[in-house]
mmCIF file of C-alpha atoms in Angstrom:
data_model
loop_
_atom_site.group_PDB
_atom_site.id
_atom_site.type_symbol
_atom_site.label_atom_id
_atom_site.label_comp_id
_atom_site.label_asym_id
_atom_site.label_seq_id
_atom_site.Cartn_x
_atom_site.Cartn_y
_atom_site.Cartn_z
ATOM 1 C CA MET A 4 -188.880 -119.165 79.891
ATOM 2 C CA SER A 5 -190.406 -115.758 80.118
ATOM 3 C CA LEU A 6 -191.285 -113.702 77.176
ATOM 4 C CA LEU A 7 -188.661 -111.201 77.900
ATOM 5 C CA THR A 8 -185.867 -113.806 77.907
ATOM 6 C CA SER A 9 -187.001 -115.405 74.592
ATOM 7 C CA LEU A 10 -186.935 -111.786 72.919
ATOM 8 C CA ILE A 11 -183.423 -111.275 74.394
ATOM 9 C CA GLN A 12 -182.316 -114.674 72.944
ATOM 10 C CA ALA A 13 -183.835 -114.029 69.460
ATOM 11 C CA SER A 14 -182.270 -110.418 69.343
ATOM 12 C CA THR A 15 -178.832 -111.683 70.061
ATOM 13 C CA ARG A 16 -179.146 -114.556 67.490
ATOM 14 C CA PHE A 17 -180.333 -111.946 64.923
ATOM 15 C CA GLN A 18 -177.346 -109.724 65.683
ATOM 16 C CA GLN A 19 -174.856 -112.422 65.567
ATOM 17 C CA SER A 20 -176.158 -113.583 62.046
ATOM 18 C CA LEU A 21 -175.712 -109.966 60.826
ATOM 19 C CA GLU A 22 -172.095 -109.874 62.144
ATOM 20 C CA ASN A 23 -171.262 -113.219 60.492
ATOM 21 C CA ARG A 24 -172.768 -112.440 57.043
ATOM 22 C CA PRO A 25 -169.979 -110.076 55.940
ATOM 23 C CA ALA A 26 -167.319 -112.460 56.992
ATOM 24 C CA ALA A 27 -168.940 -115.290 54.984
ATOM 25 C CA ASN A 28 -169.424 -112.956 51.813
ATOM 26 C CA GLY A 29 -165.764 -111.928 52.299
ATOM 27 C CA THR A 30 -164.722 -115.657 52.316
ATOM 28 C CA GLU A 31 -166.798 -116.405 49.252
ATOM 29 C CA GLN A 32 -165.394 -113.351 47.555
ATOM 30 C CA GLN A 33 -161.962 -114.304 48.503
ATOM 31 C CA ARG A 34 -162.575 -117.899 46.953
ATOM 32 C CA ALA A 35 -163.994 -116.598 43.900
ATOM 33 C CA THR A 36 -160.999 -114.170 43.597
ATOM 34 C CA GLY A 37 -158.532 -116.791 44.304
ATOM 35 C CA THR A 38 -160.145 -119.288 41.792
ATOM 36 C CA GLY A 39 -159.843 -116.414 39.268
ATOM 37 C CA ASN A 40 -156.251 -115.752 39.958
ATOM 38 C CA THR A 41 -155.412 -119.648 39.669
ATOM 39 C CA GLU A 42 -157.180 -119.580 36.249
ATOM 40 C CA ALA A 43 -155.305 -116.679 35.054
ATOM 41 C CA THR A 44 -151.823 -117.891 36.262
ATOM 42 C CA GLN A 45 -152.253 -121.516 35.301
ATOM 43 C CA PRO A 46 -149.291 -122.419 33.022
ATOM 44 C CA THR A 47 -149.783 -123.400 29.549
ATOM 45 C CA SER A 48 -149.275 -126.810 28.174
ATOM 46 C CA PRO A 49 -145.943 -127.884 26.702
ATOM 47 C CA GLY A 50 -147.525 -127.836 23.249
ATOM 48 C CA ASP A 51 -148.379 -124.001 23.594
ATOM 49 C CA ASP A 52 -145.003 -122.912 24.504
ATOM 50 C CA ARG A 53 -143.124 -123.042 21.323
ATOM 51 C CA PHE A 54 -139.297 -122.084 21.592
ATOM 52 C CA THR A 55 -137.799 -120.135 18.755
ATOM 53 C CA PRO A 56 -134.039 -119.984 19.028
ATOM 54 C CA SER A 57 -132.934 -116.340 18.836
ATOM 55 C CA GLY A 58 -130.039 -114.982 16.611
ATOM 56 C CA ASP A 59 -127.709 -114.862 19.809
ATOM 57 C CA SER A 60 -128.484 -118.542 20.473
ATOM 58 C CA ILE A 61 -127.575 -119.626 16.962
ATOM 59 C CA ASP A 62 -124.392 -117.535 16.983
ATOM 60 C CA ASP A 63 -123.376 -119.151 20.336
ATOM 61 C CA ALA A 64 -123.947 -122.705 18.960
ATOM 62 C CA ASN A 65 -121.995 -121.749 15.792
ATOM 63 C CA ARG A 66 -119.129 -120.251 17.790
ATOM 64 C CA LEU A 67 -118.944 -123.288 19.969
ATOM 65 C CA LYS A 68 -118.949 -125.639 16.890
ATOM 66 C CA SER A 69 -116.043 -123.775 15.463
ATOM 67 C CA GLN A 70 -113.963 -123.765 18.614
ATOM 68 C CA LYS A 71 -113.908 -127.387 18.544
ATOM 69 C CA LEU A 72 -112.054 -127.625 15.287
ATOM 70 C CA PRO A 73 -108.399 -129.124 15.972
ATOM 71 C CA LEU A 74 -106.761 -126.134 14.058
ATOM 72 C CA SER A 75 -103.428 -127.157 15.270
ATOM 73 C CA ASP A 76 -103.732 -130.577 13.828
ATOM 74 C CA TYR A 77 -104.654 -129.141 10.431
ATOM 75 C CA LYS A 78 -101.704 -126.760 10.547
ATOM 76 C CA GLN A 79 -99.306 -129.564 11.442
ATOM 77 C CA THR A 80 -100.591 -131.567 8.385
ATOM 78 C CA VAL A 81 -100.251 -128.762 5.936
ATOM 79 C CA GLY A 82 -96.955 -127.696 7.642
ATOM 80 C CA GLN A 83 -95.458 -131.235 6.496
ATOM 81 C CA ASP A 84 -96.193 -130.620 2.888
ATOM 82 C CA LEU A 85 -94.900 -127.004 3.038
ATOM 83 C CA ALA A 86 -91.639 -128.024 4.391
ATOM 84 C CA PHE A 87 -91.291 -130.896 1.928
ATOM 85 C CA ILE A 88 -91.870 -128.507 -1.055
ATOM 86 C CA ARG A 89 -89.595 -125.829 0.342
ATOM 87 C CA GLU A 90 -86.708 -128.217 1.002
ATOM 88 C CA THR A 91 -87.197 -129.821 -2.475
ATOM 89 C CA LEU A 92 -86.958 -126.530 -4.170
ATOM 90 C CA ARG A 93 -83.934 -125.394 -2.100
ATOM 91 C CA HIS A 94 -82.149 -128.648 -3.077
ATOM 92 C CA LYS A 95 -83.009 -127.853 -6.636
ATOM 93 C CA LEU A 96 -81.227 -124.473 -6.439
ATOM 94 C CA ALA A 97 -78.212 -126.011 -4.765
ATOM 95 C CA GLU A 98 -78.064 -128.912 -7.372
ATOM 96 C CA TYR A 99 -77.977 -126.446 -10.288
ATOM 97 C CA ASN A 100 -75.505 -124.047 -8.341
ATOM 98 C CA LEU A 101 -78.094 -121.262 -8.264
ATOM 99 C CA ASN A 102 -78.216 -118.610 -5.413
ATOM 100 C CA PRO A 103 -79.970 -119.937 -2.414
ATOM 101 C CA ALA A 104 -81.937 -116.687 -2.304
ATOM 102 C CA THR A 105 -83.187 -117.053 -5.623
ATOM 103 C CA ALA A 106 -87.027 -116.362 -5.919
ATOM 104 C CA VAL A 107 -88.808 -119.260 -7.481
ATOM 105 C CA SER A 108 -92.481 -119.837 -7.984
ATOM 106 C CA VAL A 109 -94.395 -123.009 -8.436
ATOM 107 C CA ASN A 110 -97.792 -123.625 -9.884
ATOM 108 C CA LYS A 111 -99.850 -126.144 -11.915
ATOM 109 C CA SER A 112 -100.826 -125.446 -15.511
ATOM 110 C CA GLU A 113 -104.659 -126.226 -16.704
ATOM 111 C CA SER A 114 -103.313 -129.651 -17.850
ATOM 112 C CA GLY A 115 -102.001 -130.456 -14.483
ATOM 113 C CA GLU A 116 -98.296 -130.147 -15.111
ATOM 114 C CA ILE A 117 -95.911 -128.353 -12.619
ATOM 115 C CA GLU A 118 -94.745 -125.008 -13.874
ATOM 116 C CA VAL A 119 -91.674 -123.134 -12.334
ATOM 117 C CA GLY A 120 -91.273 -119.333 -12.531
ATOM 118 C CA GLY A 121 -88.567 -116.871 -11.395
ATOM 119 C CA LYS A 122 -85.481 -115.186 -12.478
ATOM 120 C CA LEU A 123 -83.726 -118.465 -13.750
ATOM 121 C CA PRO A 124 -81.826 -119.156 -16.801
ATOM 122 C CA GLU A 125 -84.408 -120.593 -19.304
ATOM 123 C CA GLU A 126 -82.468 -123.926 -19.644
ATOM 124 C CA THR A 127 -82.110 -124.454 -15.882
ATOM 125 C CA ARG A 128 -85.647 -123.427 -15.295
ATOM 126 C CA ALA A 129 -86.869 -125.963 -17.834
ATOM 127 C CA GLN A 130 -84.690 -128.728 -16.394
ATOM 128 C CA ILE A 131 -86.009 -127.870 -12.801
ATOM 129 C CA GLU A 132 -89.532 -128.140 -14.146
ATOM 130 C CA LYS A 133 -88.800 -131.488 -15.693
ATOM 131 C CA ASP A 134 -87.347 -132.890 -12.459
ATOM 132 C CA LEU A 135 -90.350 -131.804 -10.460
ATOM 133 C CA ASN A 136 -92.962 -133.285 -12.897
ATOM 134 C CA VAL A 137 -91.417 -136.712 -12.692
ATOM 135 C CA ASN A 138 -91.208 -136.540 -8.831
ATOM 136 C CA LYS A 139 -94.491 -137.920 -7.861
ATOM 137 C CA ASN A 140 -93.928 -137.275 -4.209
ATOM 138 C CA PHE A 141 -93.514 -133.536 -4.999
ATOM 139 C CA SER A 142 -96.512 -133.510 -7.361
ATOM 140 C CA ASP A 143 -98.832 -135.097 -4.814
ATOM 141 C CA ALA A 144 -97.635 -132.892 -2.150
ATOM 142 C CA PHE A 145 -98.202 -129.760 -4.325
ATOM 143 C CA SER A 146 -101.680 -131.027 -5.125
ATOM 144 C CA ARG A 147 -102.700 -131.466 -1.510
ATOM 145 C CA LEU A 148 -101.185 -128.138 -0.659
ATOM 146 C CA SER A 149 -103.049 -126.317 -3.416
ATOM 147 C CA VAL A 150 -106.408 -127.022 -1.770
ATOM 148 C CA ASN A 151 -105.496 -127.561 1.899
ATOM 149 C CA GLU A 152 -103.450 -124.310 2.478
ATOM 150 C CA PRO A 153 -106.021 -122.015 1.031
ATOM 151 C CA THR A 154 -108.756 -123.635 3.203
ATOM 152 C CA LEU A 155 -106.760 -123.716 6.355
ATOM 153 C CA HIS A 156 -105.939 -119.978 5.640
ATOM 154 C CA PHE A 157 -109.542 -119.080 5.388
ATOM 155 C CA MET A 158 -110.493 -121.044 8.591
ATOM 156 C CA ASP A 159 -107.739 -119.443 10.517
ATOM 157 C CA ASN A 160 -108.605 -115.976 9.627
ATOM 158 C CA ALA A 161 -112.387 -116.556 10.258
ATOM 159 C CA LEU A 162 -111.637 -117.994 13.703
ATOM 160 C CA LYS A 163 -109.236 -115.150 14.620
ATOM 161 C CA LEU A 164 -111.917 -112.554 13.649
ATOM 162 C CA ASN A 165 -114.431 -114.581 15.619
ATOM 163 C CA GLN A 166 -112.163 -114.515 18.816
ATOM 164 C CA ALA A 167 -111.167 -110.935 18.327
ATOM 165 C CA TYR A 168 -114.538 -109.240 17.524
ATOM 166 C CA GLY A 169 -117.240 -111.899 18.003
ATOM 167 C CA VAL A 170 -118.000 -111.978 14.261
ATOM 168 C CA ASN A 171 -119.230 -115.263 12.808
ATOM 169 C CA ASN A 172 -118.356 -116.430 9.211
ATOM 170 C CA SER A 173 -121.436 -117.883 7.696
ATOM 171 C CA LEU A 174 -119.295 -119.655 5.130
ATOM 172 C CA LEU A 175 -117.188 -121.205 7.808
ATOM 173 C CA ASP A 176 -120.432 -122.182 9.841
ATOM 174 C CA THR A 177 -121.685 -123.839 6.724
ATOM 175 C CA ILE A 178 -118.716 -126.116 6.068
ATOM 176 C CA ILE A 179 -118.384 -127.312 9.670
ATOM 177 C CA SER A 180 -120.273 -130.432 10.478
ATOM 178 C CA GLU A 181 -122.213 -130.806 13.709
ATOM 179 C CA ASN A 182 -120.642 -134.155 14.102
ATOM 180 C CA GLN A 183 -117.011 -133.682 14.934
ATOM 181 C CA GLN A 184 -116.117 -137.101 13.204
ATOM 182 C CA PHE A 185 -116.738 -135.480 9.983
ATOM 183 C CA ASN A 186 -114.643 -132.321 10.575
ATOM 184 C CA GLY A 187 -111.345 -133.825 9.293
ATOM 185 C CA LEU A 188 -109.134 -131.482 7.232
ATOM 186 C CA GLN A 189 -110.121 -133.286 3.975
ATOM 187 C CA ASP A 190 -113.839 -133.345 4.921
ATOM 188 C CA LEU A 191 -113.655 -129.438 5.260
ATOM 189 C CA VAL A 192 -111.619 -129.044 2.212
ATOM 190 C CA HIS A 193 -114.038 -131.224 0.377
ATOM 191 C CA ARG A 194 -117.188 -128.914 1.322
ATOM 192 C CA TYR A 195 -115.317 -125.649 0.967
ATOM 193 C CA ASP A 196 -114.181 -126.652 -2.528
ATOM 194 C CA THR A 197 -117.602 -127.947 -3.519
ATOM 195 C CA LEU A 198 -119.172 -124.577 -2.294
ATOM 196 C CA ARG A 199 -116.644 -122.703 -4.051
ATOM 197 C CA ARG A 200 -117.385 -124.491 -7.324
ATOM 198 C CA SER A 201 -121.192 -124.174 -7.079
ATOM 199 C CA ALA A 202 -121.713 -120.884 -5.388
ATOM 200 C CA PRO A 203 -121.230 -117.385 -6.662
ATOM 201 C CA SER A 204 -117.699 -116.207 -6.417
ATOM 202 C CA ALA A 205 -118.455 -113.015 -4.322
ATOM 203 C CA PRO A 206 -118.721 -114.697 -0.919
ATOM 204 C CA PHE A 207 -115.430 -116.481 -1.515
ATOM 205 C CA GLU A 208 -113.631 -113.502 -2.830
ATOM 206 C CA ALA A 209 -114.838 -111.632 0.355
ATOM 207 C CA SER A 210 -113.453 -114.556 2.479
ATOM 208 C CA GLY A 211 -110.019 -114.299 0.859
ATOM 209 C CA ASN A 212 -110.397 -117.114 -1.572
ATOM 210 C CA ARG A 213 -107.339 -117.922 -3.904
ATOM 211 C CA GLY A 214 -107.564 -117.991 -7.677
ATOM 212 C CA ALA A 215 -104.837 -120.232 -9.186
ATOM 213 C CA TYR A 216 -102.608 -121.461 -6.297
ATOM 214 C CA ALA A 217 -98.961 -120.864 -6.480
ATOM 215 C CA PHE A 218 -96.215 -121.616 -3.785
ATOM 216 C CA ASN A 219 -93.492 -119.097 -3.605
ATOM 217 C CA LEU A 220 -89.961 -119.655 -2.357
ATOM 218 C CA ASN A 221 -87.810 -116.635 -1.284
ATOM 219 C CA THR A 222 -90.480 -114.137 -1.681
ATOM 220 C CA ARG A 223 -93.027 -112.347 0.303
ATOM 221 C CA ALA A 224 -96.133 -113.038 -1.916
#
């Protein structure tokens, strides 16, 4: 091999090495950049991602819970007692030859006795009152109605506001159980009455809570 040929080959190899160096450096830089990006975008472990329910999520859960209430079943149960009490009083008006449109009110005294009010002759009023107090079916139906109807009225209004305006009632959310098996009418009545007795009266007054319950026949009250 001549000296000229050796010099040409050496020059060629040197030039090729210069041309290949930036590509190698670029590859190394790209690898380094890629590694950095991988580290930057690496997902955190499940323990690092703590989920906190938002207010909307809680409202949606409560709305779904309240929508599962069998309100129509509750109304049917309460309606049976309402019909029985209404018919009993109408029969009493007929029995004592009173105008069937006579306004009559019924409530219970602090001692638990049935009291009858209205524009009735005193002797007739006292006799009707006596009849109703010895009528166990009437007394039991009135006792149930005195707690069931106000609770149902509260729930019905709360659900209507929820459906119309999307407003949740915190009191309703409190008395509804997550387990639908414990959302029978008597379960809800018990929890509502327990809260009513133990909590300040303001929230219940705002929810339309009743004071002393009274049934009114032939009146708008």
